[in-house]
Tab-separated table of C-alpha atoms in Angstrom:
chain	number	residue	atom	x	y	z
A	79	MET	CA	7.757	-8.305	16.180
A	80	LYS	CA	4.281	-9.786	16.055
A	81	THR	CA	1.869	-11.251	13.498
A	82	VAL	CA	-1.461	-9.435	13.133
A	83	HIS	CA	-4.597	-10.035	11.080
A	84	LEU	CA	-6.589	-6.914	10.204
A	85	THR	CA	-10.183	-6.783	8.991
A	86	SER	CA	-11.731	-3.689	7.407
A	87	PRO	CA	-12.914	-1.385	8.730
A	88	VAL	CA	-9.679	-1.183	10.734
A	89	SER	CA	-9.971	0.598	14.067
A	90	GLU	CA	-7.616	3.392	15.096
A	91	GLU	CA	-6.602	1.283	18.091
A	92	ALA	CA	-5.554	-1.606	15.818
A	93	LEU	CA	-3.480	0.786	13.705
A	94	ARG	CA	-1.795	2.293	16.768
A	95	ASP	CA	-0.887	-1.205	17.988
A	96	LEU	CA	1.126	-1.935	14.830
A	97	ASP	CA	4.893	-1.509	15.013
A	98	ALA	CA	7.471	-1.277	12.238
A	99	GLY	CA	8.548	-4.837	11.416
A	100	ASP	CA	5.229	-6.514	12.314
A	101	SER	CA	3.809	-9.090	9.890
A	102	VAL	CA	0.263	-8.364	8.692
A	103	THR	CA	-2.525	-10.050	6.741
A	104	ILE	CA	-5.651	-8.187	5.635
A	105	SER	CA	-9.275	-9.087	4.928
A	106	GLY	CA	-11.817	-6.700	3.453
A	107	ARG	CA	-12.076	-4.389	0.479
A	108	LEU	CA	-9.176	-2.605	-1.176
A	109	PHE	CA	-8.334	-0.993	-4.488
A	110	THR	CA	-5.299	-1.015	-6.732
A	111	CYS	CA	-3.678	2.207	-7.861
A	112	ARG	CA	-0.754	3.144	-10.107
A	113	SER	CA	0.667	6.493	-11.184
A	114	LEU	CA	-1.860	7.338	-13.921
A	115	THR	CA	-4.747	6.154	-11.765
A	116	TYR	CA	-3.625	8.440	-8.939
A	117	ASP	CA	-3.848	11.439	-11.265
A	118	ARG	CA	-7.508	10.670	-11.939
A	119	LEU	CA	-8.349	9.621	-8.396
A	120	ILE	CA	-7.184	12.888	-6.834
A	121	ASP	CA	-8.626	15.105	-9.579
A	122	PRO	CA	-11.158	17.344	-7.760
A	123	GLU	CA	-13.957	16.770	-10.276
A	124	GLY	CA	-12.870	13.868	-12.479
A	125	GLY	CA	-12.271	11.528	-9.549
A	126	GLU	CA	-15.318	12.379	-7.471
A	127	ARG	CA	-17.540	9.533	-8.714
A	128	VAL	CA	-14.873	6.907	-8.049
A	129	ARG	CA	-13.998	8.393	-4.654
A	130	ASN	CA	-17.662	8.215	-3.653
A	131	ARG	CA	-17.825	4.611	-4.845
A	132	LEU	CA	-14.788	3.670	-2.753
A	133	LYS	CA	-16.276	5.331	0.319
A	134	GLU	CA	-19.590	3.511	-0.191
A	135	LEU	CA	-17.755	0.189	-0.378
A	136	GLY	CA	-15.610	0.963	2.658
A	137	ALA	CA	-12.382	0.439	0.705
A	138	GLU	CA	-9.836	2.058	3.019
A	139	THR	CA	-6.741	0.237	1.730
A	140	VAL	CA	-4.790	1.141	-1.411
A	141	PHE	CA	-2.502	-1.432	-3.025
A	142	HIS	CA	0.156	0.010	-5.342
A	143	SER	CA	-0.138	-2.745	-7.880
A	144	GLY	CA	-0.439	-3.493	-11.582
A	145	PRO	CA	-2.590	-6.637	-11.499
A	146	LEU	CA	-2.880	-9.265	-14.202
A	147	VAL	CA	-6.582	-9.875	-14.784
A	148	LYS	CA	-8.458	-12.468	-16.805
A	149	GLU	CA	-11.895	-11.269	-17.806
A	150	GLY	CA	-14.640	-13.610	-19.004
A	151	PRO	CA	-18.331	-13.138	-19.815
A	152	ASP	CA	-19.444	-14.231	-16.361
A	153	HIS	CA	-16.323	-14.090	-14.224
A	154	THR	CA	-13.299	-11.847	-13.644
A	155	GLU	CA	-10.237	-13.526	-12.146
A	156	MET	CA	-7.167	-11.938	-10.593
A	157	ILE	CA	-4.160	-13.892	-11.882
A	158	ALA	CA	-1.366	-11.936	-10.188
A	159	MET	CA	-0.975	-8.750	-8.167
A	160	VAL	CA	2.417	-7.241	-8.972
A	161	PRO	CA	3.442	-4.657	-6.344
A	162	MET	CA	4.643	-1.229	-7.458
A	163	PRO	CA	7.190	0.815	-5.489
A	164	SER	CA	5.372	3.498	-3.505
A	165	TRP	CA	7.907	6.114	-4.605
A	166	LEU	CA	6.645	5.777	-8.205
A	167	ALA	CA	3.311	7.208	-7.102
A	168	GLY	CA	5.030	9.948	-5.134
A	169	ARG	CA	4.402	11.174	-1.622
A	170	GLU	CA	2.307	14.161	-2.699
A	171	LYS	CA	-0.236	12.016	-4.567
A	172	ILE	CA	-0.381	9.458	-1.779
A	173	GLU	CA	-0.948	12.139	0.846
A	174	LYS	CA	-3.763	13.706	-1.198
A	175	ALA	CA	-5.476	10.341	-1.673
A	176	VAL	CA	-5.226	9.509	2.035
A	177	GLY	CA	-6.758	12.885	2.893
A	178	LEU	CA	-9.576	12.623	0.347
A	179	LEU	CA	-10.528	9.047	1.220
A	180	ASP	CA	-9.409	8.730	4.854
A	181	LEU	CA	-7.301	5.712	3.912
A	182	LYS	CA	-5.925	3.549	6.714
A	183	LEU	CA	-3.485	1.223	4.934
A	184	ILE	CA	-1.058	1.797	2.056
A	185	ILE	CA	0.516	-1.281	0.460
A	186	GLY	CA	3.549	-0.956	-1.790
A	187	LYS	CA	7.114	-2.023	-2.362
A	188	GLY	CA	10.267	-0.366	-1.077
A	189	MET	CA	10.719	2.777	0.965
A	190	LEU	CA	9.492	6.317	0.362
A	191	GLU	CA	11.497	8.974	2.185
A	192	GLY	CA	9.424	11.093	4.543
A	193	LEU	CA	6.409	8.786	4.482
A	194	GLU	CA	6.961	7.806	8.119
A	195	GLU	CA	6.315	11.392	9.244
A	196	PHE	CA	3.125	11.543	7.193
A	197	CYS	CA	1.925	8.230	8.637
A	198	LYS	CA	2.485	9.614	12.122
A	199	ARG	CA	0.461	12.768	11.331
A	200	SER	CA	-2.377	11.037	9.518
A	201	GLY	CA	-2.637	7.822	11.531
A	202	CYS	CA	-2.251	5.523	8.521
A	203	VAL	CA	0.275	2.703	8.029
A	204	HIS	CA	2.578	1.832	5.118
A	205	LEU	CA	2.995	-1.883	4.438
A	206	VAL	CA	5.511	-3.526	2.112
A	207	CYS	CA	5.059	-6.797	0.259
A	208	ALA	CA	6.919	-9.874	1.391
A	209	GLY	CA	5.037	-12.625	-0.423
A	210	ASN	CA	4.422	-14.175	-3.828
A	211	TYR	CA	2.486	-12.234	-6.485
A	212	ASN	CA	0.323	-15.270	-7.318
A	213	GLU	CA	-0.313	-15.850	-3.633
A	214	TYR	CA	-1.640	-12.294	-3.271
A	215	ALA	CA	-3.985	-12.846	-6.225
A	216	SER	CA	-5.236	-16.122	-4.734
A	217	ARG	CA	-6.478	-14.130	-1.735
A	218	VAL	CA	-8.880	-12.129	-3.922
A	219	VAL	CA	-12.300	-13.659	-3.297
A	220	LYS	CA	-14.240	-11.181	-5.436
A	221	VAL	CA	-13.548	-8.565	-8.096
A	222	ILE	CA	-16.121	-5.882	-7.308
A	223	ASP	CA	-15.518	-3.192	-9.905
A	224	CYS	CA	-13.061	-1.619	-12.336
A	225	ALA	CA	-12.533	2.120	-12.847
A	226	TRP	CA	-10.863	3.746	-15.854
A	227	PRO	CA	-10.448	0.513	-17.887
A	228	GLU	CA	-9.381	2.626	-20.882
A	229	LEU	CA	-5.991	3.028	-19.173
A	230	GLY	CA	-5.343	-0.687	-19.706
A	231	ARG	CA	-5.813	-3.562	-17.296
A	232	PRO	CA	-2.626	-3.107	-15.213
A	233	GLU	CA	-3.068	0.673	-14.936
A	234	ALA	CA	-6.828	0.642	-14.307
A	235	MET	CA	-8.177	0.666	-10.762
A	236	TRP	CA	-9.507	-2.668	-9.558
A	237	ILE	CA	-11.716	-2.773	-6.478
A	238	VAL	CA	-11.574	-6.201	-4.847
A	239	GLU	CA	-12.440	-8.107	-1.714
A	240	VAL	CA	-9.626	-10.105	-0.123
A	241	ASP	CA	-9.368	-12.723	2.585
A	242	GLY	CA	-6.035	-13.003	4.396
A	243	LEU	CA	-3.976	-10.996	1.919
A	244	GLY	CA	-0.327	-11.214	2.897
A	245	PRO	CA	2.233	-11.558	4.219
A	246	LEU	CA	2.863	-7.813	4.453
A	247	ILE	CA	5.427	-6.108	6.671
A	248	VAL	CA	4.827	-2.808	8.474
A	249	ASP	CA	7.327	-0.299	7.087
A	250	ALA	CA	6.038	2.978	8.566
A	251	ASP	CA	3.788	2.889	11.641
A	252	THR	CA	1.663	5.561	13.308
A	253	LYS	CA	4.451	6.367	15.779
A	254	GLY	CA	6.821	7.699	13.103
A	255	LYS	CA	9.014	4.591	13.051
A	256	SER	CA	10.301	3.218	9.738
A	257	LEU	CA	11.666	-0.281	9.209
A	258	TYR	CA	13.832	0.836	6.287
A	259	GLN	CA	15.131	3.813	8.237
A	260	ASP	CA	16.047	1.583	11.199
A	261	ILE	CA	17.848	-0.875	8.909
A	262	ASP	CA	19.720	1.956	7.182
A	263	GLU	CA	20.794	3.515	10.477
A	264	GLY	CA	21.884	0.130	11.803
A	265	PHE	CA	23.945	-0.540	8.670
A	266	LYS	CA	25.662	2.854	8.896
A	267	SER	CA	26.463	2.305	12.566
A	268	ASP	CA	27.902	-1.176	11.908
A	269	ALA	CA	29.890	0.076	8.929
A	270	ALA	CA	31.365	2.961	10.952
A	271	ALA	CA	32.387	0.580	13.738
A	272	LEU	CA	34.047	-1.778	11.252
A	273	LEU	CA	35.979	1.029	9.574
A	274	GLU	CA	37.188	2.242	12.954
A	275	GLU	CA	38.252	-1.275	13.944
A	276	LEU	CA	40.215	-1.635	10.696
A	277	ASP	CA	41.633	1.894	11.069
A	278	ILE	CA	40.249	2.930	7.702
A	279	LYS	CA	39.510	6.606	7.165
A	280	LEU	CA	37.288	7.661	4.270
């Protein structure tokens, strides 16, 4: 396992070099997205303006997060970035967003069954959070924009610039490997060996 720092735009070579279990930090522009935001983002007509804005800014990373934001007259501050499990968004919505925006990095929490095969096909990488929510927020150097604020601050999309966001762990890489899948298979193998040693039949 290695430690890697990525800067947007992330090259295909840098993505291919990542392996499940690697530790990653990220610099560049990203956007937050939750379930309701995904519905608007992938809407063919309703999400077009925001999709174009994200492409213009070069935001190729989505962070499944409900951030806590403090807004003032002259300054918007990210207080915390609370990760959301990727399975709450759903694989279908994630896959559509990746296709529409050519996303390179997906940040979330927990596993999403089948995502490793999609990452292999599309060349993107799924990262899971391993740090402190306040620490993630402290890495936001600029809040660039907010889309769909009427959904409420945590549910709205926040477009931000980050410097050294992390630590994040590679769950699903571009080779079809999944950290969670490897851990699960290892646990099942160890459990089977233990049951056999103890002569326990289930």
